[in-house]
């Protein structure tokens, strides 16, 4: 079964959700947990993590990842937009 190609914003959302979920359990997220949750190759995931860090949505220290307030706000806004689109029947 072929997986549908995901848009960059959707990938960011999935990565941030994985980080947030792992942080709830462990205070910080491990990149391998995020990789398994998002079903991305390690190289692609690390590229996305670098971009998210540049945008100030995550913070990386000693190989571990934590979500910032800006990252949490992105998740909230993405959820709001998804609900708006679904309620409009698009």
PDB file of N, CA and C in Angstrom:
ATOM      1  N   UNK A   1       0.846  -1.185   0.000  1.00  0.00           N
ATOM      2  CA  UNK A   1       0.000   0.000   0.000  1.00  0.00           C
ATOM      3  C   UNK A   1       0.889   1.245   0.000  1.00  0.00           C
ATOM      4  N   UNK A   2       0.632   2.116  -0.933  1.00  0.00           N
ATOM      5  CA  UNK A   2       1.439   3.335  -1.072  1.00  0.00           C
ATOM      6  C   UNK A   2       0.929   4.404  -0.112  1.00  0.00           C
ATOM      7  N   UNK A   3       1.872   5.042   0.574  1.00  0.00           N
ATOM      8  CA  UNK A   3       1.522   6.105   1.519  1.00  0.00           C
ATOM      9  C   UNK A   3       1.378   7.425   0.768  1.00  0.00           C
ATOM     10  N   UNK A   4       0.359   8.174   1.118  1.00  0.00           N
ATOM     11  CA  UNK A   4       0.126   9.472   0.497  1.00  0.00           C
ATOM     12  C   UNK A   4       1.233  10.441   0.909  1.00  0.00           C
ATOM     13  N   UNK A   5       1.700  11.226  -0.049  1.00  0.00           N
ATOM     14  CA  UNK A   5       2.749  12.197   0.232  1.00  0.00           C
ATOM     15  C   UNK A   5       2.217  13.263   1.186  1.00  0.00           C
ATOM     16  N   UNK A   6       3.013  13.582   2.190  1.00  0.00           N
ATOM     17  CA  UNK A   6       2.600  14.562   3.193  1.00  0.00           C
ATOM     18  C   UNK A   6       3.212  15.926   2.885  1.00  0.00           C
ATOM     19  N   UNK A   7       2.430  16.955   3.101  1.00  0.00           N
ATOM     20  CA  UNK A   7       2.872  18.326   2.915  1.00  0.00           C
ATOM     21  C   UNK A   7       3.804  18.695   4.067  1.00  0.00           C
ATOM     22  N   UNK A   8       4.678  19.646   3.833  1.00  0.00           N
ATOM     23  CA  UNK A   8       5.660  20.045   4.842  1.00  0.00           C
ATOM     24  C   UNK A   8       5.001  20.491   6.146  1.00  0.00           C
ATOM     25  N   UNK A   9       3.911  21.243   6.056  1.00  0.00           N
ATOM     26  CA  UNK A   9       3.223  21.682   7.279  1.00  0.00           C
ATOM     27  C   UNK A   9       2.679  20.493   8.060  1.00  0.00           C
ATOM     28  N   UNK A  10       2.178  19.496   7.336  1.00  0.00           N
ATOM     29  CA  UNK A  10       1.676  18.297   7.997  1.00  0.00           C
ATOM     30  C   UNK A  10       2.820  17.542   8.674  1.00  0.00           C
ATOM     31  N   UNK A  11       3.964  17.466   8.010  1.00  0.00           N
ATOM     32  CA  UNK A  11       5.135  16.827   8.619  1.00  0.00           C
ATOM     33  C   UNK A  11       5.572  17.567   9.870  1.00  0.00           C
ATOM     34  N   UNK A  12       5.621  18.903   9.803  1.00  0.00           N
ATOM     35  CA  UNK A  12       5.978  19.690  10.978  1.00  0.00           C
ATOM     36  C   UNK A  12       5.012  19.411  12.117  1.00  0.00           C
ATOM     37  N   UNK A  13       3.723  19.367  11.793  1.00  0.00           N
ATOM     38  CA  UNK A  13       2.694  19.101  12.797  1.00  0.00           C
ATOM     39  C   UNK A  13       2.916  17.732  13.440  1.00  0.00           C
ATOM     40  N   UNK A  14       3.134  16.711  12.626  1.00  0.00           N
ATOM     41  CA  UNK A  14       3.339  15.365  13.156  1.00  0.00           C
ATOM     42  C   UNK A  14       4.594  15.283  14.008  1.00  0.00           C
ATOM     43  N   UNK A  15       5.661  15.935  13.583  1.00  0.00           N
ATOM     44  CA  UNK A  15       6.907  15.938  14.352  1.00  0.00           C
ATOM     45  C   UNK A  15       6.690  16.638  15.694  1.00  0.00           C
ATOM     46  N   UNK A  16       6.061  17.811  15.651  1.00  0.00           N
ATOM     47  CA  UNK A  16       5.824  18.564  16.886  1.00  0.00           C
ATOM     48  C   UNK A  16       4.905  17.797  17.840  1.00  0.00           C
ATOM     49  N   UNK A  17       3.894  17.125  17.313  1.00  0.00           N
ATOM     50  CA  UNK A  17       2.999  16.322  18.155  1.00  0.00           C
ATOM     51  C   UNK A  17       3.758  15.162  18.797  1.00  0.00           C
ATOM     52  N   UNK A  18       4.633  14.530  18.027  1.00  0.00           N
ATOM     53  CA  UNK A  18       5.438  13.426  18.558  1.00  0.00           C
ATOM     54  C   UNK A  18       6.364  13.916  19.668  1.00  0.00           C
ATOM     55  N   UNK A  19       6.968  15.078  19.460  1.00  0.00           N
ATOM     56  CA  UNK A  19       7.853  15.652  20.479  1.00  0.00           C
ATOM     57  C   UNK A  19       7.053  15.983  21.727  1.00  0.00           C
ATOM     58  N   UNK A  20       5.896  16.629  21.530  1.00  0.00           N
ATOM     59  CA  UNK A  20       5.065  17.011  22.674  1.00  0.00           C
ATOM     60  C   UNK A  20       4.616  15.772  23.463  1.00  0.00           C
ATOM     61  N   UNK A  21       4.203  14.736  22.754  1.00  0.00           N
ATOM     62  CA  UNK A  21       3.748  13.512  23.421  1.00  0.00           C
ATOM     63  C   UNK A  21       4.887  12.853  24.206  1.00  0.00           C
ATOM     64  N   UNK A  22       6.069  12.788  23.602  1.00  0.00           N
ATOM     65  CA  UNK A  22       7.219  12.195  24.289  1.00  0.00           C
ATOM     66  C   UNK A  22       7.644  13.045  25.474  1.00  0.00           C
ATOM     67  N   UNK A  23       7.520  14.369  25.358  1.00  0.00           N
ATOM     68  CA  UNK A  23       7.883  15.276  26.451  1.00  0.00           C
ATOM     69  C   UNK A  23       6.942  15.125  27.647  1.00  0.00           C
ATOM     70  N   UNK A  24       5.685  14.804  27.383  1.00  0.00           N
ATOM     71  CA  UNK A  24       4.731  14.597  28.466  1.00  0.00           C
ATOM     72  C   UNK A  24       5.183  13.422  29.327  1.00  0.00           C
ATOM     73  N   UNK A  25       5.693  12.379  28.672  1.00  0.00           N
ATOM     74  CA  UNK A  25       6.136  11.186  29.394  1.00  0.00           C
ATOM     75  C   UNK A  25       7.517  11.346  30.018  1.00  0.00           C
ATOM     76  N   UNK A  26       8.438  12.007  29.302  1.00  0.00           N
ATOM     77  CA  UNK A  26       9.850  11.994  29.701  1.00  0.00           C
ATOM     78  C   UNK A  26      10.492  13.369  29.874  1.00  0.00           C
ATOM     79  N   UNK A  27       9.742  14.435  29.759  1.00  0.00           N
ATOM     80  CA  UNK A  27      10.213  15.822  29.839  1.00  0.00           C
ATOM     81  C   UNK A  27      10.977  16.274  28.597  1.00  0.00           C
ATOM     82  N   UNK A  28      11.674  15.361  27.933  1.00  0.00           N
ATOM     83  CA  UNK A  28      12.336  15.660  26.658  1.00  0.00           C
ATOM     84  C   UNK A  28      12.075  14.495  25.713  1.00  0.00           C
ATOM     85  N   UNK A  29      12.182  14.750  24.418  1.00  0.00           N
ATOM     86  CA  UNK A  29      11.925  13.709  23.419  1.00  0.00           C
ATOM     87  C   UNK A  29      13.233  13.189  22.853  1.00  0.00           C
ATOM     88  N   UNK A  30      13.229  11.929  22.526  1.00  0.00           N
ATOM     89  CA  UNK A  30      14.371  11.312  21.859  1.00  0.00           C
ATOM     90  C   UNK A  30      14.074  11.271  20.359  1.00  0.00           C
ATOM     91  N   UNK A  31      15.058  11.655  19.542  1.00  0.00           N
ATOM     92  CA  UNK A  31      14.836  11.667  18.091  1.00  0.00           C
ATOM     93  C   UNK A  31      14.350  10.329  17.531  1.00  0.00           C
ATOM     94  N   UNK A  32      14.818   9.210  18.071  1.00  0.00           N
ATOM     95  CA  UNK A  32      14.366   7.917  17.546  1.00  0.00           C
ATOM     96  C   UNK A  32      12.883   7.687  17.818  1.00  0.00           C
ATOM     97  N   UNK A  33      12.371   8.170  18.957  1.00  0.00           N
ATOM     98  CA  UNK A  33      10.932   8.064  19.234  1.00  0.00           C
ATOM     99  C   UNK A  33      10.143   8.884  18.215  1.00  0.00           C
ATOM    100  N   UNK A  34      10.636  10.080  17.942  1.00  0.00           N
ATOM    101  CA  UNK A  34       9.978  10.956  16.967  1.00  0.00           C
ATOM    102  C   UNK A  34      10.015  10.307  15.584  1.00  0.00           C
ATOM    103  N   UNK A  35      11.141   9.712  15.232  1.00  0.00           N
ATOM    104  CA  UNK A  35      11.292   9.060  13.934  1.00  0.00           C
ATOM    105  C   UNK A  35      10.279   7.927  13.781  1.00  0.00           C
ATOM    106  N   UNK A  36      10.135   7.096  14.783  1.00  0.00           N
ATOM    107  CA  UNK A  36       9.187   5.978  14.701  1.00  0.00           C
ATOM    108  C   UNK A  36       7.749   6.479  14.614  1.00  0.00           C
ATOM    109  N   UNK A  37       7.417   7.502  15.384  1.00  0.00           N
ATOM    110  CA  UNK A  37       6.054   8.036  15.391  1.00  0.00           C
ATOM    111  C   UNK A  37       5.686   8.630  14.030  1.00  0.00           C
ATOM    112  N   UNK A  38       6.627   9.330  13.403  1.00  0.00           N
ATOM    113  CA  UNK A  38       6.353  10.046  12.153  1.00  0.00           C
ATOM    114  C   UNK A  38       6.623   9.216  10.900  1.00  0.00           C
ATOM    115  N   UNK A  39       7.254   8.062  11.052  1.00  0.00           N
ATOM    116  CA  UNK A  39       7.571   7.186   9.920  1.00  0.00           C
ATOM    117  C   UNK A  39       8.432   7.914   8.873  1.00  0.00           C
ATOM    118  N   UNK A  40       9.441   8.603   9.347  1.00  0.00           N
ATOM    119  CA  UNK A  40      10.380   9.299   8.462  1.00  0.00           C
ATOM    120  C   UNK A  40      11.746   8.632   8.532  1.00  0.00           C
ATOM    121  N   UNK A  41      12.524   8.773   7.461  1.00  0.00           N
ATOM    122  CA  UNK A  41      13.905   8.312   7.530  1.00  0.00           C
ATOM    123  C   UNK A  41      14.653   9.236   8.494  1.00  0.00           C
ATOM    124  N   UNK A  42      15.734   8.717   9.051  1.00  0.00           N
ATOM    125  CA  UNK A  42      16.483   9.494  10.041  1.00  0.00           C
ATOM    126  C   UNK A  42      17.011  10.795   9.431  1.00  0.00           C
ATOM    127  N   UNK A  43      17.551  10.724   8.218  1.00  0.00           N
ATOM    128  CA  UNK A  43      18.105  11.923   7.567  1.00  0.00           C
ATOM    129  C   UNK A  43      17.039  12.990   7.340  1.00  0.00           C
ATOM    130  N   UNK A  44      15.879  12.581   6.825  1.00  0.00           N
ATOM    131  CA  UNK A  44      14.804  13.549   6.585  1.00  0.00           C
ATOM    132  C   UNK A  44      14.305  14.153   7.888  1.00  0.00           C
ATOM    133  N   UNK A  45      14.176  13.297   8.908  1.00  0.00           N
ATOM    134  CA  UNK A  45      13.698  13.807  10.186  1.00  0.00           C
ATOM    135  C   UNK A  45      14.683  14.831  10.766  1.00  0.00           C
ATOM    136  N   UNK A  46      15.975  14.532  10.682  1.00  0.00           N
ATOM    137  CA  UNK A  46      16.973  15.457  11.219  1.00  0.00           C
ATOM    138  C   UNK A  46      16.958  16.789  10.456  1.00  0.00           C
ATOM    139  N   UNK A  47      16.729  16.739   9.139  1.00  0.00           N
ATOM    140  CA  UNK A  47      16.611  17.974   8.356  1.00  0.00           C
ATOM    141  C   UNK A  47      15.409  18.791   8.830  1.00  0.00           C
ATOM    142  N   UNK A  48      14.286  18.112   9.071  1.00  0.00           N
ATOM    143  CA  UNK A  48      13.088  18.811   9.557  1.00  0.00           C
ATOM    144  C   UNK A  48      13.314  19.365  10.965  1.00  0.00           C
ATOM    145  N   UNK A  49      14.004  18.603  11.809  1.00  0.00           N
ATOM    146  CA  UNK A  49      14.296  19.103  13.161  1.00  0.00           C
ATOM    147  C   UNK A  49      15.170  20.358  13.099  1.00  0.00           C
ATOM    148  N   UNK A  50      16.131  20.364  12.199  1.00  0.00           N
ATOM    149  CA  UNK A  50      16.985  21.552  12.037  1.00  0.00           C
ATOM    150  C   UNK A  50      16.159  22.758  11.618  1.00  0.00           C
ATOM    151  N   UNK A  51      15.240  22.544  10.691  1.00  0.00           N
ATOM    152  CA  UNK A  51      14.393  23.639  10.220  1.00  0.00           C
ATOM    153  C   UNK A  51      13.462  24.128  11.338  1.00  0.00           C
ATOM    154  N   UNK A  52      12.893  23.197  12.090  1.00  0.00           N
ATOM    155  CA  UNK A  52      12.021  23.585  13.214  1.00  0.00           C
ATOM    156  C   UNK A  52      12.806  24.345  14.279  1.00  0.00           C
ATOM    157  N   UNK A  53      14.055  23.958  14.482  1.00  0.00           N
ATOM    158  CA  UNK A  53      14.893  24.665  15.457  1.00  0.00           C
ATOM    159  C   UNK A  53      15.202  26.079  14.968  1.00  0.00           C
ATOM    160  N   UNK A  54      15.500  26.220  13.679  1.00  0.00           N
ATOM    161  CA  UNK A  54      15.756  27.543  13.099  1.00  0.00           C
ATOM    162  C   UNK A  54      14.536  28.452  13.243  1.00  0.00           C
ATOM    163  N   UNK A  55      13.341  27.872  13.148  1.00  0.00           N
ATOM    164  CA  UNK A  55      12.099  28.645  13.258  1.00  0.00           C
ATOM    165  C   UNK A  55      11.690  28.882  14.714  1.00  0.00           C
ATOM    166  N   UNK A  56      12.454  28.329  15.659  1.00  0.00           N
ATOM    167  CA  UNK A  56      12.185  28.552  17.074  1.00  0.00           C
ATOM    168  C   UNK A  56      11.048  27.717  17.636  1.00  0.00           C
ATOM    169  N   UNK A  57      10.692  26.613  16.956  1.00  0.00           N
ATOM    170  CA  UNK A  57       9.586  25.778  17.425  1.00  0.00           C
ATOM    171  C   UNK A  57      10.043  24.635  18.324  1.00  0.00           C
ATOM    172  N   UNK A  58      11.328  24.297  18.240  1.00  0.00           N
ATOM    173  CA  UNK A  58      11.890  23.281  19.124  1.00  0.00           C
ATOM    174  C   UNK A  58      13.234  23.769  19.639  1.00  0.00           C
ATOM    175  N   UNK A  59      13.709  23.055  20.653  1.00  0.00           N
ATOM    176  CA  UNK A  59      15.014  23.352  21.235  1.00  0.00           C
ATOM    177  C   UNK A  59      15.724  22.013  21.399  1.00  0.00           C
ATOM    178  N   UNK A  60      16.974  21.921  20.908  1.00  0.00           N
ATOM    179  CA  UNK A  60      17.730  20.672  21.020  1.00  0.00           C
ATOM    180  C   UNK A  60      18.932  20.875  21.927  1.00  0.00           C
ATOM    181  N   UNK A  61      19.113  19.913  22.834  1.00  0.00           N
ATOM    182  CA  UNK A  61      20.266  19.923  23.736  1.00  0.00           C
ATOM    183  C   UNK A  61      20.745  18.491  23.915  1.00  0.00           C
ATOM    184  N   UNK A  62      22.010  18.260  23.692  1.00  0.00           N
ATOM    185  CA  UNK A  62      22.626  16.939  23.895  1.00  0.00           C
ATOM    186  C   UNK A  62      21.867  15.821  23.190  1.00  0.00           C
ATOM    187  N   UNK A  63      21.384  16.082  21.996  1.00  0.00           N
ATOM    188  CA  UNK A  63      20.695  15.067  21.224  1.00  0.00           C
ATOM    189  C   UNK A  63      19.230  14.879  21.579  1.00  0.00           C
ATOM    190  N   UNK A  64      18.750  15.557  22.610  1.00  0.00           N
ATOM    191  CA  UNK A  64      17.347  15.462  23.007  1.00  0.00           C
ATOM    192  C   UNK A  64      16.595  16.679  22.488  1.00  0.00           C
ATOM    193  N   UNK A  65      15.284  16.555  22.372  1.00  0.00           N
ATOM    194  CA  UNK A  65      14.472  17.608  21.763  1.00  0.00           C
ATOM    195  C   UNK A  65      13.344  18.005  22.706  1.00  0.00           C
ATOM    196  N   UNK A  66      13.073  19.307  22.779  1.00  0.00           N
ATOM    197  CA  UNK A  66      11.934  19.820  23.549  1.00  0.00           C
ATOM    198  C   UNK A  66      11.184  20.824  22.682  1.00  0.00           C
ATOM    199  N   UNK A  67       9.887  20.882  22.882  1.00  0.00           N
ATOM    200  CA  UNK A  67       9.052  21.807  22.116  1.00  0.00           C
ATOM    201  C   UNK A  67       9.006  23.152  22.835  1.00  0.00           C
ATOM    202  N   UNK A  68       8.981  24.230  22.063  1.00  0.00           N
ATOM    203  CA  UNK A  68       8.907  25.574  22.640  1.00  0.00           C
ATOM    204  C   UNK A  68       7.451  26.052  22.634  1.00  0.00           C
ATOM    205  N   UNK A  69       7.225  27.205  23.233  1.00  0.00           N
ATOM    206  CA  UNK A  69       5.882  27.797  23.236  1.00  0.00           C
ATOM    207  C   UNK A  69       5.423  28.070  21.806  1.00  0.00           C
ATOM    208  N   UNK A  70       6.340  28.481  20.949  1.00  0.00           N
ATOM    209  CA  UNK A  70       6.002  28.741  19.544  1.00  0.00           C
ATOM    210  C   UNK A  70       5.571  27.443  18.852  1.00  0.00           C
ATOM    211  N   UNK A  71       6.225  26.340  19.163  1.00  0.00           N
ATOM    212  CA  UNK A  71       5.849  25.046  18.606  1.00  0.00           C
ATOM    213  C   UNK A  71       4.471  24.611  19.074  1.00  0.00           C
ATOM    214  N   UNK A  72       4.172  24.840  20.355  1.00  0.00           N
ATOM    215  CA  UNK A  72       2.857  24.499  20.898  1.00  0.00           C
ATOM    216  C   UNK A  72       1.769  25.341  20.241  1.00  0.00           C
ATOM    217  N   UNK A  73       2.084  26.611  19.988  1.00  0.00           N
ATOM    218  CA  UNK A  73       1.121  27.497  19.330  1.00  0.00           C
ATOM    219  C   UNK A  73       0.847  27.020  17.899  1.00  0.00           C
ATOM    220  N   UNK A  74       1.889  26.549  17.211  1.00  0.00           N
ATOM    221  CA  UNK A  74       1.710  26.014  15.859  1.00  0.00           C
ATOM    222  C   UNK A  74       0.741  24.838  15.888  1.00  0.00           C
ATOM    223  N   UNK A  75       0.894  23.930  16.857  1.00  0.00           N
ATOM    224  CA  UNK A  75      -0.002  22.776  16.978  1.00  0.00           C
ATOM    225  C   UNK A  75      -1.439  23.242  17.179  1.00  0.00           C
ATOM    226  N   UNK A  76      -1.637  24.200  18.071  1.00  0.00           N
ATOM    227  CA  UNK A  76      -2.990  24.725  18.333  1.00  0.00           C
ATOM    228  C   UNK A  76      -3.595  25.330  17.074  1.00  0.00           C
ATOM    229  N   UNK A  77      -2.829  26.142  16.373  1.00  0.00           N
ATOM    230  CA  UNK A  77      -3.336  26.798  15.173  1.00  0.00           C
ATOM    231  C   UNK A  77      -3.598  25.797  14.051  1.00  0.00           C
ATOM    232  N   UNK A  78      -2.762  24.781  13.928  1.00  0.00           N
ATOM    233  CA  UNK A  78      -2.977  23.742  12.921  1.00  0.00           C
ATOM    234  C   UNK A  78      -4.258  22.976  13.235  1.00  0.00           C
ATOM    235  N   UNK A  79      -4.459  22.645  14.511  1.00  0.00           N
ATOM    236  CA  UNK A  79      -5.694  21.970  14.933  1.00  0.00           C
ATOM    237  C   UNK A  79      -6.916  22.831  14.628  1.00  0.00           C
ATOM    238  N   UNK A  80      -6.843  24.132  14.933  1.00  0.00           N
ATOM    239  CA  UNK A  80      -7.959  25.047  14.660  1.00  0.00           C
ATOM    240  C   UNK A  80      -8.277  25.096  13.168  1.00  0.00           C
ATOM    241  N   UNK A  81      -7.250  25.188  12.351  1.00  0.00           N
ATOM    242  CA  UNK A  81      -7.437  25.239  10.903  1.00  0.00           C
ATOM    243  C   UNK A  81      -8.048  23.937  10.388  1.00  0.00           C
ATOM    244  N   UNK A  82      -7.585  22.816  10.889  1.00  0.00           N
ATOM    245  CA  UNK A  82      -8.126  21.520  10.479  1.00  0.00           C
ATOM    246  C   UNK A  82      -9.610  21.418  10.840  1.00  0.00           C
ATOM    247  N   UNK A  83      -9.972  21.840  12.046  1.00  0.00           N
ATOM    248  CA  UNK A  83     -11.380  21.810  12.455  1.00  0.00           C
ATOM    249  C   UNK A  83     -12.221  22.734  11.577  1.00  0.00           C
ATOM    250  N   UNK A  84     -11.696  23.902  11.240  1.00  0.00           N
ATOM    251  CA  UNK A  84     -12.411  24.848  10.385  1.00  0.00           C
ATOM    252  C   UNK A  84     -12.657  24.245   9.002  1.00  0.00           C
ATOM    253  N   UNK A  85     -11.656  23.613   8.439  1.00  0.00           N
ATOM    254  CA  UNK A  85     -11.799  22.999   7.112  1.00  0.00           C
ATOM    255  C   UNK A  85     -12.798  21.852   7.170  1.00  0.00           C
ATOM    256  N   UNK A  86     -12.715  21.038   8.205  1.00  0.00           N
ATOM    257  CA  UNK A  86     -13.634  19.897   8.336  1.00  0.00           C
ATOM    258  C   UNK A  86     -15.081  20.369   8.540  1.00  0.00           C
ATOM    259  N   UNK A  87     -15.263  21.434   9.313  1.00  0.00           N
ATOM    260  CA  UNK A  87     -16.622  21.920   9.565  1.00  0.00           C
ATOM    261  C   UNK A  87     -17.228  22.581   8.316  1.00  0.00           C
ATOM    262  N   UNK A  88     -16.360  23.063   7.424  1.00  0.00           N
ATOM    263  CA  UNK A  88     -16.840  23.680   6.185  1.00  0.00           C
ATOM    264  C   UNK A  88     -17.118  22.621   5.114  1.00  0.00           C
ATOM    265  N   UNK A  89     -16.734  21.383   5.406  1.00  0.00           N
ATOM    266  CA  UNK A  89     -16.987  20.305   4.463  1.00  0.00           C
ATOM    267  C   UNK A  89     -16.083  20.323   3.254  1.00  0.00           C
ATOM    268  N   UNK A  90     -14.884  20.886   3.415  1.00  0.00           N
ATOM    269  CA  UNK A  90     -13.945  20.935   2.286  1.00  0.00           C
ATOM    270  C   UNK A  90     -13.118  19.682   2.207  1.00  0.00           C
TER     271      UNK A  90
END
